[in-house]
C-alpha cells in the first residue's frame, strides 16, 4: 500500500479558514471579559464613591492632617 | 505577508519534502522506512530476511545473526546493500578538516530533501548493476533492492534525521550551572559592592510616609487610601 499523497496546495487557506474564526471569536470574548470584568466595576466604584462624597469635609480632614501649604490646620 | 505566513507551515512542508525524497527513489511505503525511527538496536524484520537475490551464504548469515544479536544484524543490513567498507564509499569527501566547496555536496536536511549529489557516488559492480536495473520498470525491483537504492542515494531517512538526541540535558545542566555561578556573583556583589541604603528605606521613615499618603487621600476610590478604614484607623 503506497503512502497517500500529502496536500500540496491550499495550506495557508486551510489554516486561515480554521484559525481566523477562532481568532475573531476569542478577541470578542477578551473584549467582553475586559468590559464586564474591569471597566463596568470601575465605573460603578467611582459612581458609588461620589454618591456619598462630601468635598468640604474631606478638605477639612486633610487640612487638619497638615498636608496643605496654602492653609494651616484649624487652630494654628 | 502570505510568504511569511507559509513559513509557519513547517510541519506539512516537512511531510512534502519527505514525500519528494521517497518519490525519487521508488515508493518505499511498503518498506516501512517512514515509520517511527528504528531503535538503535533493530531486530531484522521478517521481510528483510527473505532476500530476493540471496545466496545460501547470506541467508545463513541472516538466520544466525537473527539469533546472535542486534549489532550483528545491523551489520548484516549493511552487508545487504553491498557497500563493502563501512557505510559510505564516497571518494572525494575528506575525513579531516576542510570540505571542497567547489564540488557538489551531500546533505541530510529536513527542509531541503534532494542534495546535489547522491550519498554513494563510488559504486562497486553490484551497485552498478543495481543502478542498471533501476533504469528498467521499477515494478521489477524487489523490496530489498528498493531499500538498497535508497541507501545508495541517501544517508539517513527522515525518521533517522529526526531522531532525538540527549543534547537537552547538556543545555539544561549548563544553564543551571551558570545560574549558580551568577547567584554567587550577585551575593558577593550585594555584600562588597552596594553602598549603604538611603535613609528613606528605614522603618520609621516608611511609617511616616504611609501616614502622609493616607492624609493626602492618595487614590481614595480604588487604590491606596481606599484600603484604609478612616473611621476605625486601620486597614480594611
Short mmCIF file of C-alpha atoms in Angstrom, two decimals:
data_model
loop_
_atom_site.label_atom_id
_atom_site.label_comp_id
_atom_site.label_asym_id
_atom_site.label_seq_id
_atom_site.Cartn_x
_atom_site.Cartn_y
_atom_site.Cartn_z
CA UNK A 1 0.00 0.00 0.00
CA UNK A 2 1.53 3.32 -1.08
CA UNK A 3 1.72 6.47 1.00
CA UNK A 4 -1.13 8.88 0.44
CA UNK A 5 -0.01 11.96 -1.45
CA UNK A 6 0.14 14.82 1.06
CA UNK A 7 -1.73 18.08 0.49
CA UNK A 8 0.41 20.19 -1.80
CA UNK A 9 -1.74 23.28 -2.12
CA UNK A 10 -4.12 25.47 -0.21
CA UNK A 11 -2.20 25.02 3.05
CA UNK A 12 -2.38 28.66 4.07
CA UNK A 13 -6.05 28.91 3.11
CA UNK A 14 -6.89 25.87 5.13
CA UNK A 15 -5.04 27.25 8.14
CA UNK A 16 -6.73 30.63 7.86
CA UNK A 17 -10.18 29.10 7.44
CA UNK A 18 -9.58 27.22 10.67
CA UNK A 19 -7.83 29.84 12.77
CA UNK A 20 -9.38 33.16 11.75
CA UNK A 21 -12.91 32.49 13.06
CA UNK A 22 -11.38 31.25 16.30
CA UNK A 23 -9.18 34.33 16.48
CA UNK A 24 -12.13 36.67 15.97
CA UNK A 25 -14.25 34.82 18.49
CA UNK A 26 -11.50 34.86 21.12
CA UNK A 27 -10.86 38.56 20.53
CA UNK A 28 -14.51 39.36 21.08
CA UNK A 29 -14.53 37.23 24.21
CA UNK A 30 -11.44 39.03 25.50
CA UNK A 31 -13.00 42.44 24.85
CA UNK A 32 -16.26 41.45 26.53
CA UNK A 33 -14.42 39.99 29.51
CA UNK A 34 -12.43 43.19 29.97
CA UNK A 35 -15.53 45.38 29.63
CA UNK A 36 -17.63 43.46 32.15
CA UNK A 37 -14.76 42.43 34.39
CA UNK A 38 -12.87 45.70 34.62
CA UNK A 39 -14.46 48.80 33.15
CA UNK A 40 -18.03 48.31 34.39
CA UNK A 41 -16.98 47.57 38.01
CA UNK A 42 -14.62 50.53 37.87
CA UNK A 43 -17.38 52.87 36.66
CA UNK A 44 -19.63 51.56 39.41
CA UNK A 45 -16.93 52.07 42.07
CA UNK A 46 -16.47 55.71 41.02
CA UNK A 47 -20.24 56.30 40.97
CA UNK A 48 -20.63 54.81 44.46
CA UNK A 49 -17.74 56.85 45.84
CA UNK A 50 -19.08 60.17 44.63
CA UNK A 51 -22.65 59.47 45.74
CA UNK A 52 -21.60 59.87 49.39
CA UNK A 53 -18.74 62.30 48.85
CA UNK A 54 -18.61 65.49 50.92
CA UNK A 55 -15.81 67.61 49.49
CA UNK A 56 -15.73 70.17 52.31
CA UNK A 57 -15.50 67.53 55.00
CA UNK A 58 -12.66 65.79 53.19
CA UNK A 59 -10.87 69.12 52.73
CA UNK A 60 -11.06 69.90 56.43
CA UNK A 61 -9.77 66.46 57.35
CA UNK A 62 -6.81 66.86 55.01
CA UNK A 63 -6.16 70.37 56.31
CA UNK A 64 -6.10 69.20 59.89
CA UNK A 65 -3.67 66.43 58.96
CA UNK A 66 -1.31 69.19 57.82
CA UNK A 67 -0.71 68.24 54.18
CA UNK A 68 -1.51 71.66 52.68
CA UNK A 69 0.89 74.56 52.26
CA UNK A 70 -1.74 77.18 51.43
CA UNK A 71 -3.79 76.70 54.63
CA UNK A 72 -2.61 75.72 58.09
CA UNK A 73 -4.62 73.32 60.27
CA UNK A 74 -7.59 74.90 62.11
CA UNK A 75 -6.50 76.38 65.37
CA UNK A 76 -2.94 77.38 64.43
CA UNK B 1 2.83 38.74 4.19
CA UNK B 2 1.49 35.45 2.80
CA UNK B 3 5.00 34.21 2.09
CA UNK B 4 5.98 34.73 5.69
CA UNK B 5 2.77 33.05 6.72
CA UNK B 6 3.56 29.95 4.71
CA UNK B 7 6.86 29.65 6.55
CA UNK B 8 4.79 28.77 9.57
CA UNK B 9 3.64 25.59 7.89
CA UNK B 10 6.84 23.67 8.57
CA UNK B 11 5.20 20.51 9.68
CA UNK B 12 3.21 19.92 6.50
CA UNK B 13 6.16 21.09 4.41
CA UNK B 14 8.31 18.54 6.12
CA UNK B 15 5.96 15.79 5.03
CA UNK B 16 6.06 17.11 1.45
CA UNK B 17 9.85 17.10 1.36
CA UNK B 18 9.86 13.63 2.83
CA UNK B 19 7.46 12.55 0.11
CA UNK B 20 9.67 14.10 -2.60
CA UNK B 21 12.64 12.13 -1.39
CA UNK B 22 10.71 8.88 -1.36
CA UNK B 23 9.25 9.53 -4.81
CA UNK B 24 12.65 9.99 -6.40
CA UNK B 25 13.81 6.62 -5.23
CA UNK B 26 10.73 4.41 -5.86
CA UNK B 27 7.88 4.03 -3.49
CA UNK B 28 9.07 2.88 -0.12
CA UNK B 29 5.79 2.92 1.73
CA UNK B 30 5.57 -0.83 1.88
CA UNK B 31 9.05 -0.94 3.26
CA UNK B 32 8.16 0.87 6.44
CA UNK B 33 11.01 3.36 6.24
CA UNK B 34 8.70 6.25 7.05
CA UNK B 35 7.54 4.78 10.32
CA UNK B 36 8.93 5.67 13.74
CA UNK B 37 12.71 5.93 13.83
CA UNK B 38 14.13 2.50 14.40
CA UNK B 39 15.61 1.91 17.84
CA UNK B 40 19.41 1.81 17.75
CA UNK B 41 19.37 -1.96 18.07
CA UNK B 42 16.96 -3.22 15.44
CA UNK B 43 15.99 -6.83 15.17
CA UNK B 44 15.77 -7.76 11.46
CA UNK B 45 12.20 -7.57 10.21
CA UNK B 46 10.80 -10.72 8.62
CA UNK B 47 10.67 -9.13 5.15
CA UNK B 48 14.37 -8.38 5.16
CA UNK B 49 15.23 -11.98 5.88
CA UNK B 50 13.54 -13.05 2.65
CA UNK B 51 16.20 -11.91 0.21
CA UNK B 52 15.38 -11.93 -3.47
CA UNK B 53 18.92 -12.34 -4.75
CA UNK B 54 20.27 -14.05 -1.68
CA UNK B 55 22.78 -16.82 -1.90
CA UNK B 56 22.66 -19.62 0.61
CA UNK B 57 25.52 -17.89 2.46
CA UNK B 58 23.69 -14.63 3.07
CA UNK B 59 20.53 -16.49 4.07
CA UNK B 60 22.54 -18.45 6.59
CA UNK B 61 24.17 -15.20 7.74
CA UNK B 62 20.75 -13.72 8.37
CA UNK B 63 19.43 -16.70 10.31
CA UNK B 64 22.48 -16.78 12.51
CA UNK B 65 22.57 -13.05 13.08
CA UNK B 66 18.90 -13.14 13.93
CA UNK B 67 19.82 -15.40 16.77
CA UNK B 68 23.11 -13.86 17.77
CA UNK B 69 22.12 -10.28 18.38
CA UNK B 70 21.13 -6.87 17.23
CA UNK B 71 24.56 -5.43 16.48
CA UNK B 72 25.40 -8.21 14.07
CA UNK B 73 22.02 -7.92 12.34
CA UNK B 74 22.72 -4.25 11.79
CA UNK B 75 25.97 -5.23 10.10
CA UNK B 76 24.02 -7.78 8.05
CA UNK B 77 21.78 -4.99 6.80
CA UNK B 78 24.92 -3.10 5.85
CA UNK B 79 26.22 -6.17 4.06
CA UNK B 80 22.89 -6.44 2.20
CA UNK B 81 23.49 -3.18 0.47
CA UNK B 82 26.88 -4.47 -0.65
CA UNK B 83 28.63 -1.37 0.39
CA UNK B 84 31.76 -3.28 1.21
CA UNK B 85 33.54 -0.94 3.56
CA UNK B 86 31.83 0.90 6.48
CA UNK B 87 28.90 2.97 5.26
CA UNK B 88 29.92 5.39 2.58
CA UNK B 89 32.42 4.78 -0.16
CA UNK B 90 32.25 8.31 -1.45
CA UNK B 91 35.69 9.07 -2.68
CA UNK B 92 36.14 12.81 -2.66
CA UNK B 93 34.96 13.51 0.90
CA UNK B 94 37.78 14.30 3.33
CA UNK B 95 37.55 12.89 6.82
CA UNK B 96 39.60 15.72 8.33
CA UNK B 97 39.08 19.48 8.43
CA UNK B 98 38.11 21.13 5.16
CA UNK B 99 35.42 20.23 2.65
CA UNK B 100 35.96 21.01 -1.03
CA UNK B 101 33.15 23.51 -1.58
CA UNK B 102 33.73 23.61 -5.32
CA UNK B 103 32.31 20.09 -5.63
CA UNK B 104 28.62 19.18 -5.35
CA UNK B 105 27.81 18.45 -1.73
CA UNK B 106 25.67 15.90 0.02
CA UNK B 107 23.50 16.92 2.96
CA UNK B 108 20.81 15.48 5.21
CA UNK B 109 18.36 18.33 5.79
CA UNK B 110 14.69 18.25 6.68
CA UNK B 111 13.87 21.35 4.67
CA UNK B 112 15.95 20.55 1.56
CA UNK B 113 15.26 16.94 0.65
CA UNK B 114 17.30 16.47 -2.54
CA UNK B 115 21.05 17.11 -2.26
CA UNK B 116 23.33 17.95 -5.18
CA UNK B 117 24.88 14.53 -5.27
CA UNK B 118 23.96 11.05 -4.12
CA UNK B 119 25.40 9.65 -0.93
CA UNK B 120 27.48 7.00 -2.66
CA UNK B 121 28.98 8.01 -5.96
CA UNK B 122 31.79 5.49 -6.00
CA UNK B 123 29.82 2.38 -6.90
CA UNK B 124 31.16 -1.12 -6.98
CA UNK B 125 29.98 -3.63 -9.57
CA UNK B 126 26.94 -4.83 -7.57
CA UNK B 127 25.78 -1.24 -7.09
CA UNK B 128 26.35 -0.53 -10.79
CA UNK B 129 24.27 -3.50 -11.85
CA UNK B 130 21.54 -2.39 -9.45
CA UNK B 131 21.56 1.09 -10.96
CA UNK B 132 21.25 -0.53 -14.41
CA UNK B 133 18.23 -2.47 -13.19
CA UNK B 134 16.80 0.81 -11.89
CA UNK B 135 16.66 2.09 -15.44
CA UNK B 136 14.01 -0.50 -16.21
CA UNK B 137 10.50 -0.75 -14.79
CA UNK B 138 10.52 -0.21 -11.07
CA UNK B 139 7.88 -2.86 -10.53
CA UNK B 140 10.62 -5.37 -11.36
CA UNK B 141 12.62 -4.28 -8.30
CA UNK B 142 12.27 -6.18 -5.11
CA UNK B 143 11.72 -4.51 -1.76
CA UNK B 144 15.31 -5.08 -0.70
CA UNK B 145 16.59 -3.64 -3.97
CA UNK B 146 14.49 -0.55 -3.47
CA UNK B 147 15.90 -0.12 0.02
CA UNK B 148 19.41 -0.63 -1.35
CA UNK B 149 18.79 2.02 -3.99
CA UNK B 150 17.54 4.41 -1.32
CA UNK B 151 20.62 3.80 0.78
CA UNK B 152 22.84 4.42 -2.25
CA UNK B 153 21.23 7.78 -2.80
CA UNK B 154 20.66 8.92 0.76
CA UNK B 155 22.48 8.52 4.04
CA UNK B 156 19.69 8.93 6.57
CA UNK B 157 15.95 8.50 6.29
CA UNK B 158 13.69 11.24 7.57
CA UNK B 159 12.93 9.41 10.83
CA UNK B 160 16.66 8.85 11.28
CA UNK B 161 17.32 12.54 10.68
CA UNK B 162 14.64 13.48 13.17
CA UNK B 163 15.90 11.15 15.87
CA UNK B 164 16.03 12.82 19.26
CA UNK B 165 19.35 13.46 20.96
CA UNK B 166 20.46 13.88 24.56
CA UNK B 167 21.62 17.42 23.94
CA UNK B 168 18.84 18.97 26.00
CA UNK B 169 20.34 17.55 29.18
CA UNK B 170 23.64 19.30 28.45
CA UNK B 171 21.81 22.53 27.73
CA UNK B 172 19.68 22.49 30.89
CA UNK B 173 22.63 21.40 33.01
CA UNK B 174 24.85 24.15 31.67
CA UNK B 175 22.04 26.65 32.21
CA UNK B 176 21.72 25.74 35.88
CA UNK B 177 25.49 25.82 36.37
CA UNK B 178 25.59 29.37 35.06
CA UNK B 179 22.60 30.31 37.18
CA UNK B 180 24.53 29.09 40.20
CA UNK B 181 27.68 31.00 39.30
CA UNK B 182 25.62 34.11 38.69
CA UNK B 183 23.93 33.69 42.06
CA UNK B 184 27.31 33.60 43.78
CA UNK B 185 28.43 36.70 41.90
CA UNK B 186 25.23 38.54 42.86
CA UNK B 187 25.62 37.59 46.51
CA UNK B 188 29.25 38.76 46.60
CA UNK B 189 28.19 41.97 44.89
CA UNK B 190 25.44 42.61 47.43
CA UNK B 191 27.99 42.28 50.21
CA UNK B 192 31.01 44.10 48.81
CA UNK B 193 29.82 46.49 46.11
CA UNK B 194 26.45 48.00 47.09
CA UNK B 195 26.55 51.34 49.01
CA UNK B 196 24.50 51.76 52.20
CA UNK B 197 20.73 52.03 51.68
CA UNK B 198 19.14 55.52 51.57
CA UNK B 199 17.71 56.74 54.91
CA UNK B 200 14.23 56.78 53.37
CA UNK B 201 14.20 52.96 53.46
CA UNK B 202 14.13 52.82 57.25
CA UNK B 203 11.10 51.57 59.23
CA UNK B 204 10.30 54.89 60.89
CA UNK B 205 10.53 56.88 57.71
CA UNK B 206 8.36 54.35 55.82
CA UNK B 207 5.67 54.57 58.51
CA UNK B 208 5.67 58.37 58.36
CA UNK B 209 5.50 58.13 54.57
CA UNK B 210 2.44 55.86 54.65
CA UNK B 211 0.69 58.13 57.13
CA UNK B 212 1.29 61.13 54.91
CA UNK B 213 -0.07 59.26 51.88
CA UNK B 214 -3.26 58.44 53.80
CA UNK B 215 -3.57 62.05 54.95
CA UNK B 216 -3.35 63.21 51.34
CA UNK B 217 -6.06 60.68 50.36
CA UNK B 218 -3.90 59.05 47.69
CA UNK B 219 -6.16 57.01 45.32
CA UNK B 220 -9.21 57.06 47.60
CA UNK B 221 -11.60 55.29 45.19
CA UNK B 222 -9.93 52.06 44.10
CA UNK B 223 -6.31 52.33 45.26
CA UNK B 224 -4.22 53.04 48.33
CA UNK B 225 -6.48 55.09 50.63
CA UNK B 226 -9.48 53.01 49.59
CA UNK B 227 -7.98 50.15 51.62
CA UNK B 228 -7.79 52.25 54.82
CA UNK B 229 -10.70 52.50 57.22
CA UNK B 230 -10.59 56.16 58.30
CA UNK B 231 -13.22 55.66 61.00
CA UNK B 232 -11.51 52.86 62.87
CA UNK B 233 -7.99 53.92 61.82
CA UNK B 234 -6.93 50.55 60.48
CA UNK B 235 -6.57 48.68 57.21
CA UNK B 236 -9.79 47.23 55.83
#
